[in-house]
Short mmCIF file of C-alpha atoms in Angstrom, two decimals:
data_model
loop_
_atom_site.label_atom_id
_atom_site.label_comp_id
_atom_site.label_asym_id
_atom_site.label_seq_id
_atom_site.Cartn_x
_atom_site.Cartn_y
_atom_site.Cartn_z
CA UNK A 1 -17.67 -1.53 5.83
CA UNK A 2 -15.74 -1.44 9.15
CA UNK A 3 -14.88 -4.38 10.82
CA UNK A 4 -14.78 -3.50 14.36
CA UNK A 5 -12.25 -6.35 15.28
CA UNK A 6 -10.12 -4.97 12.67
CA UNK A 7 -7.75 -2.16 12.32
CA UNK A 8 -8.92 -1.75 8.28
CA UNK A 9 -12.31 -1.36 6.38
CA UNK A 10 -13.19 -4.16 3.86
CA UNK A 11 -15.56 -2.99 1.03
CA UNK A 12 -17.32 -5.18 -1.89
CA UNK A 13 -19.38 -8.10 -1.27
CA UNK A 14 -17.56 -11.78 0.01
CA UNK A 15 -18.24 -13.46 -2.87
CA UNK A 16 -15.77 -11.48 -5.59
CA UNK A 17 -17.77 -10.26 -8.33
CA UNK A 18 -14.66 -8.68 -9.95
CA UNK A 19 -11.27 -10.62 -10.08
CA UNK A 20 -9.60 -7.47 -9.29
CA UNK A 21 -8.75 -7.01 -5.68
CA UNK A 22 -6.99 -3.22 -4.20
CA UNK A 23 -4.84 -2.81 -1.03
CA UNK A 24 -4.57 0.94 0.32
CA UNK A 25 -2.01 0.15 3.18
CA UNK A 26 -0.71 3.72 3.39
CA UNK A 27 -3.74 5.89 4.08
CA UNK A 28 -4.49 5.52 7.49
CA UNK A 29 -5.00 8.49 10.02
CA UNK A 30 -6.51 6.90 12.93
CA UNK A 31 -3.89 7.54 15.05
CA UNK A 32 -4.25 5.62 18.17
CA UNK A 33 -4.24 6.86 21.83
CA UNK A 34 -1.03 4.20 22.74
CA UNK A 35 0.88 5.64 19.40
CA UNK A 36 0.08 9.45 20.84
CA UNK A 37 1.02 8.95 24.51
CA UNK A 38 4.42 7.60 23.08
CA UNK A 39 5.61 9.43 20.51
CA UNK A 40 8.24 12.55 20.63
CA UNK A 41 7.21 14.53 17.26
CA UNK A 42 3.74 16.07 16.75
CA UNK A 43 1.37 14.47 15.13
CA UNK A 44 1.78 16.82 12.13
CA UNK A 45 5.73 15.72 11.72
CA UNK A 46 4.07 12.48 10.80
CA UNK A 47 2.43 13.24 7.97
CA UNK A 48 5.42 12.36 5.24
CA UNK A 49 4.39 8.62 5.92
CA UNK A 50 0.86 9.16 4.83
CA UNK A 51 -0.19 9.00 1.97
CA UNK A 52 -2.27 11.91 2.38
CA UNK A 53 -6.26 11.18 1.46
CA UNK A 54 -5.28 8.13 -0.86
CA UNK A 55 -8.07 6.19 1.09
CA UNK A 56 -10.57 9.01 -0.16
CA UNK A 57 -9.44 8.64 -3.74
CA UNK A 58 -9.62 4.84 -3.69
CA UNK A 59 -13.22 5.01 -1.93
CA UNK A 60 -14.27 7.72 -4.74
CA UNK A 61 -12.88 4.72 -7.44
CA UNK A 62 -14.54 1.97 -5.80
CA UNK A 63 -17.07 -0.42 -8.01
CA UNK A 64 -17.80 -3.91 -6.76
CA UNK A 65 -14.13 -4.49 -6.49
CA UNK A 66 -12.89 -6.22 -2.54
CA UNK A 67 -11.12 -3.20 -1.21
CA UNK A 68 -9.11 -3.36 2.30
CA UNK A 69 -8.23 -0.07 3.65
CA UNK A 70 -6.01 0.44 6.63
CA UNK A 71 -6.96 2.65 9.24
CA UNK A 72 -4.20 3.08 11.53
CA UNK A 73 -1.16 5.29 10.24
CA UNK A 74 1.65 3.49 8.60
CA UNK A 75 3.38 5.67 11.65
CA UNK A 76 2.23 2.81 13.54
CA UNK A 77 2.96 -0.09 11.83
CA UNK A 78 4.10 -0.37 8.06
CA UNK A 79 2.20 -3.35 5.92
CA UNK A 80 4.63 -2.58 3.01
CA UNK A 81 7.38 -4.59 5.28
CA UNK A 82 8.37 -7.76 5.85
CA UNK A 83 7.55 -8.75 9.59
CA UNK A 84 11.36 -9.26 10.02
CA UNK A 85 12.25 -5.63 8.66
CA UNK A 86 11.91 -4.82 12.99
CA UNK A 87 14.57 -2.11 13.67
CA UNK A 88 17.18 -3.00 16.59
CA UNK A 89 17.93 0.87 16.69
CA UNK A 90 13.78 0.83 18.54
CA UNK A 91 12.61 -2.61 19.05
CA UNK A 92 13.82 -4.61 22.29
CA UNK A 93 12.40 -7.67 20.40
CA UNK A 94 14.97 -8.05 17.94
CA UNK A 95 17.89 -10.17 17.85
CA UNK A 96 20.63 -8.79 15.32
CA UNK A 97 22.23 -12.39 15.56
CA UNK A 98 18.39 -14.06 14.17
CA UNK A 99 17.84 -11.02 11.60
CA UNK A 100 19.28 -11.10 7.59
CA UNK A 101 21.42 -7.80 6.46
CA UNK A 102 19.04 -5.19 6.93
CA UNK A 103 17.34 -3.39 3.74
CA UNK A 104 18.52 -0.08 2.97
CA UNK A 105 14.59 0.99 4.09
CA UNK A 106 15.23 -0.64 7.61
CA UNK A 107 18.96 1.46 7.44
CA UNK A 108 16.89 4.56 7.25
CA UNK A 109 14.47 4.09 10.06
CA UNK A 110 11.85 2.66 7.58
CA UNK A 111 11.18 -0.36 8.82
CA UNK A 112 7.99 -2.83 10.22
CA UNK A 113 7.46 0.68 12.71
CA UNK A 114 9.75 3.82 11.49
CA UNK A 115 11.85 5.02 14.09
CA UNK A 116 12.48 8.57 11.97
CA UNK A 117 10.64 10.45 9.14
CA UNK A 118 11.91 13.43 7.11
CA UNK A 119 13.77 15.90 9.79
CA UNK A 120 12.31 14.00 12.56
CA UNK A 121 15.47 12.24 13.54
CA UNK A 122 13.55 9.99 16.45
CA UNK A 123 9.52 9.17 16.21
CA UNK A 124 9.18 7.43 19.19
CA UNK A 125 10.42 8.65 23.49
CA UNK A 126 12.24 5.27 23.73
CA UNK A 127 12.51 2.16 22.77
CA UNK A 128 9.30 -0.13 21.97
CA UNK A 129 8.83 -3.47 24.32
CA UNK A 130 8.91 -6.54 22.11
CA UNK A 131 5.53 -7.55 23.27
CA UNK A 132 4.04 -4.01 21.98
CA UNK A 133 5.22 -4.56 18.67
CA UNK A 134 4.42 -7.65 18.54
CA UNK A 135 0.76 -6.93 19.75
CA UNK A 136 0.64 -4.50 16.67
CA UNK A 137 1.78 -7.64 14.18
CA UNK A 138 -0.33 -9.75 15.69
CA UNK A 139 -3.55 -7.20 16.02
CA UNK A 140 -2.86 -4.93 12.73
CA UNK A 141 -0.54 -6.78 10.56
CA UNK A 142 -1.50 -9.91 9.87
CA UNK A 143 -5.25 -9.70 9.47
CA UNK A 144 -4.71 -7.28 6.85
CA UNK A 145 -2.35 -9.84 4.68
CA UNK A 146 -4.45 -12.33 5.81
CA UNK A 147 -7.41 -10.58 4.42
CA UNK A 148 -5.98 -9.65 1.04
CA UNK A 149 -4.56 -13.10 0.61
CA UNK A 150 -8.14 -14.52 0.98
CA UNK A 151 -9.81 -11.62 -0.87
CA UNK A 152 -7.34 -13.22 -3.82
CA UNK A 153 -7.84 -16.78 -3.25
CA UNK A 154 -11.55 -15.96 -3.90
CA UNK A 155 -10.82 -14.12 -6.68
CA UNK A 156 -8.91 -16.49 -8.11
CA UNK A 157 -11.35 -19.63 -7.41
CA UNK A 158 -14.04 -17.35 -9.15
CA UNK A 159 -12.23 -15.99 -12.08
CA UNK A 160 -9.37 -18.32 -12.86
CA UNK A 161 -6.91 -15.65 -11.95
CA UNK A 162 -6.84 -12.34 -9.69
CA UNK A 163 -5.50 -9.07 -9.63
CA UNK A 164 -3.81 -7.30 -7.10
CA UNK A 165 -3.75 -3.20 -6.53
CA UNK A 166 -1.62 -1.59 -3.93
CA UNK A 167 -2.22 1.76 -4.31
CA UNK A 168 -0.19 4.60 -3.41
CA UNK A 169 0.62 8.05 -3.02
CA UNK A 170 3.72 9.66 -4.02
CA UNK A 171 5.11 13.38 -3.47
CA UNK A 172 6.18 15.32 -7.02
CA UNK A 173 8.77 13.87 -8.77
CA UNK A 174 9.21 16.61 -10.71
CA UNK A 175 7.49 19.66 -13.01
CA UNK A 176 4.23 18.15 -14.79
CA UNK A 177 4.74 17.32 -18.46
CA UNK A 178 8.25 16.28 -18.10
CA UNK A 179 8.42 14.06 -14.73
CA UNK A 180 6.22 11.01 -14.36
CA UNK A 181 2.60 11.54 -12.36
CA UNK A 182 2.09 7.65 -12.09
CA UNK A 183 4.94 5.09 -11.52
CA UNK A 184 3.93 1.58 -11.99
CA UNK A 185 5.69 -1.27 -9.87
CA UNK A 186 5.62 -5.05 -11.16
CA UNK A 187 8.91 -5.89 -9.23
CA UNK A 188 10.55 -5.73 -12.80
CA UNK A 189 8.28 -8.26 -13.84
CA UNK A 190 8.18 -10.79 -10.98
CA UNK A 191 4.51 -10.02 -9.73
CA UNK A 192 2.77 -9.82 -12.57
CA UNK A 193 2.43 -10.23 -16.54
CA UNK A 194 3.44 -8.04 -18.71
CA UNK A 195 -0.43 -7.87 -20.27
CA UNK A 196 -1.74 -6.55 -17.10
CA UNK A 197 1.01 -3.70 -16.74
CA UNK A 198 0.55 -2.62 -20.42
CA UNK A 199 -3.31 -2.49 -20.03
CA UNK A 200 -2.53 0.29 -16.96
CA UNK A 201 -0.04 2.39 -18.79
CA UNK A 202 -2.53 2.63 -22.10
CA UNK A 203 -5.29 4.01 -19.47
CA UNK A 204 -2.58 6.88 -18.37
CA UNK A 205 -1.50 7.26 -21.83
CA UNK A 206 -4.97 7.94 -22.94
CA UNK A 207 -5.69 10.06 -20.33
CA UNK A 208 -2.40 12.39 -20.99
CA UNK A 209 -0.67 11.40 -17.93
CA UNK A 210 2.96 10.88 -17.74
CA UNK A 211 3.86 7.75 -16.54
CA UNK A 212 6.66 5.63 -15.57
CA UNK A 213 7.68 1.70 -14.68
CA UNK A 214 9.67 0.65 -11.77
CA UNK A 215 11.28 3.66 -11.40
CA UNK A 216 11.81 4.90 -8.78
CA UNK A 217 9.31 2.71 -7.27
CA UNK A 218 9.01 -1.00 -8.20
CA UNK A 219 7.00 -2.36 -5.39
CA UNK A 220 7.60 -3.89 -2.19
CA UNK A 221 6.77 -6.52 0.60
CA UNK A 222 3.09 -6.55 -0.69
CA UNK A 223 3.93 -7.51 -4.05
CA UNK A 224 6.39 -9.88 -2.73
CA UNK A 225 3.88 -11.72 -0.71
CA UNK A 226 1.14 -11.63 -2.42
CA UNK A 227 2.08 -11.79 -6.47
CA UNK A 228 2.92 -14.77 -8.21
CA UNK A 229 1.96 -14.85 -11.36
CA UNK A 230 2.69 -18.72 -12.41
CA UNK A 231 -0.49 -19.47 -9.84
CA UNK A 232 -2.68 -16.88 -11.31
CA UNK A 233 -2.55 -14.14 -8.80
CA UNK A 234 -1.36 -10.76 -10.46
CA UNK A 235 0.10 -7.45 -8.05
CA UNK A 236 0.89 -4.58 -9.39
CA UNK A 237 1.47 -1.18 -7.48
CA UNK A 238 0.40 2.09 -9.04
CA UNK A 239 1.48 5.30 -7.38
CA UNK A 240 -0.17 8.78 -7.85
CA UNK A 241 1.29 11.88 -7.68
CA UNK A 242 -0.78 13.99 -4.81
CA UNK A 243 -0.73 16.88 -7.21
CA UNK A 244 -3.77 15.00 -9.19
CA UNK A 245 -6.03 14.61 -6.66
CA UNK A 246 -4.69 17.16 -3.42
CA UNK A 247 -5.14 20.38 -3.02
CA UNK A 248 -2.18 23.01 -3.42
CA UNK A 249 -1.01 22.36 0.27
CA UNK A 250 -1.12 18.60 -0.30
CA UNK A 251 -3.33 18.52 2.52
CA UNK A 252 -6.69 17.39 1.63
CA UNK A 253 -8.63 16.86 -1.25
CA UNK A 254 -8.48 18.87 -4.45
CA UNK A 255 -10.18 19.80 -7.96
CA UNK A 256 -8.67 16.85 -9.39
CA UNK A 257 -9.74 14.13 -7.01
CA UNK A 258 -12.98 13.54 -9.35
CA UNK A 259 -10.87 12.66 -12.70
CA UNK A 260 -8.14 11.22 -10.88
CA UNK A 261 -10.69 8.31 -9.41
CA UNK A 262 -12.37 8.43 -12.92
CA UNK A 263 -8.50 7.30 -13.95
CA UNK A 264 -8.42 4.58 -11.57
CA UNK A 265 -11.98 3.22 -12.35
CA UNK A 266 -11.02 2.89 -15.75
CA UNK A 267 -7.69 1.44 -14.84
CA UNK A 268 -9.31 -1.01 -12.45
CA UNK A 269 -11.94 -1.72 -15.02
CA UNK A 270 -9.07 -2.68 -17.79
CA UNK A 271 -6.99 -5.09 -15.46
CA UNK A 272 -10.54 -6.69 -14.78
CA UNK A 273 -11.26 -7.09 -18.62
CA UNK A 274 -7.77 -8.64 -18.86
CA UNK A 275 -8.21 -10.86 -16.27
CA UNK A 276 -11.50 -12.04 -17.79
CA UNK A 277 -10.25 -11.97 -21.27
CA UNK A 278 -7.38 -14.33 -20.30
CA UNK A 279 -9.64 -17.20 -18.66
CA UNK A 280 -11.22 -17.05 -21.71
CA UNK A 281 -8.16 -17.16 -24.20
CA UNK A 282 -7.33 -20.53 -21.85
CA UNK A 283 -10.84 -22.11 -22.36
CA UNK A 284 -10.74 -21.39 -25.93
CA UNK A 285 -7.69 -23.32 -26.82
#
């Protein structure tokens, strides 16, 4: 359901009946009036930073799982950053003298709000007013963290441990068969155990999909904030190549959207039974 305070759509019930929790931070395409009065590029220019229809596939895999799913484009406002990733190339309210080296993502224009995307050199007319961007952190931002943090704290309360998803979509890495169609991300380890990762590549392995770890996507900020494993909360991203579930103009949804959320079920199912399996391995001993 939508909350109409909120910039994202929370499904599954309050009280977790599943330890597993999924993020989709990257789907949105509620572009907002503000966003379209100010940008330079066509809407359509924007569409590289979607990940095109990943909110459909992750509605299609839903169970009873808490699901938050962001509404607004990641054109808009990026959850995958930190809130200090704010570029000083766009954003009056940044002081280079208060900010850390800047990523190599905030050195391409990907920061808290790209500035570019693809051939797009500039997104934006001009610069963005501190308070605007700020209104977006305050309004957008952090009630989705906050909201995944507590969907995991109830989790966790419930279940002993919890799981986190962030699911994403990925462009081709290469020809079927010989590149990987699903990269996992654990931040090489950091965000979650190894037993929870190895549960999600058996479910691609069984299903014939190539898969890879880490590379070339480990994560990011939403692992970072939200996975730490020694307190018993688990993230792990999963990208999916838009050839499994798009149609041929990676536009909207294809053939393979049906198996694809099958895959996910299944995967979502296993981390669950994990989860579960490892409360119970610590009460039996």
């Amino acid at each position: 359901m939508a909350d109409s305070a909120a910039s994202f759509d929370r499904l599954g019930a309050t009280v977790p009946s599943c330890p597993v929790v999924v993020s989709v931070p990257h789907g949105g395409r509620d572009y907002p009036a503000a966003m379209l009065a100010a940008i330079r590029a066509p809407v359509l220019a924007l569409r590289p930073l979607e990940d095109r229809h990943v909110d459909t596939l992750a509605r299609a895999a839903h169970h009873d799982e808490a699901m938050l799913i962001q509404r607004v484009p990641r054109a808009w406002i990026d959850l995958n950053r930190s809130e200090q990733e704010r570029d000083p190339l766009l954003d009056d309210g940044v002081n280079p003298k208060h900010q850390s080296a800047p990523s190599l993502k905030l050195r391409s224009g990907l920061g808290l709000v790209p500035r570019r995307v693809g051939a797009v050199d500039e997104i934006w007319r001009g610069r963005l007013r501190a308070t605007d961007v700020t209104a977006r952190i305050i309004n957008d931002y952090r009630p989705y963290h906050a909201a995944v943090a507590a969907a995991l704290r109830a989790a966790r309360a419930r279940f002993g441990c919890a799981v986190l998803v962030d699911l994403h979509s990925m462009p081709p890495l290469g020809v079927p068969g010989e590149a990987a169609q699903i990269v996992f991300g654990d931040r090489f380890g950091r965000s979650a155990a190894a037993r929870f990762v190895a549960r999600i590549e058996a479910e691609a392995t069984a299903a014939g999909i190539g898969h890879a770890l880490n590379t070339p996507y480990a994560g990011g900020h939403i692992l970072d904030a939200h996975g730490a494993p020694a307190r018993g909360l688990h993230a792990v991203q999963i990208e999916i190549d838009r050839r499994l579930y798009l149609d041929d103009a990676f536009d909207q949804p294809g053939a393979g959207l049906a198996a694809t959320a099958a895959l996910l079920r299944r995967m979502f199912a296993a981390l669950a039974d994990e989860a579960l399996a490892g409360r119970s391995a610590i009460a039996a001993e």
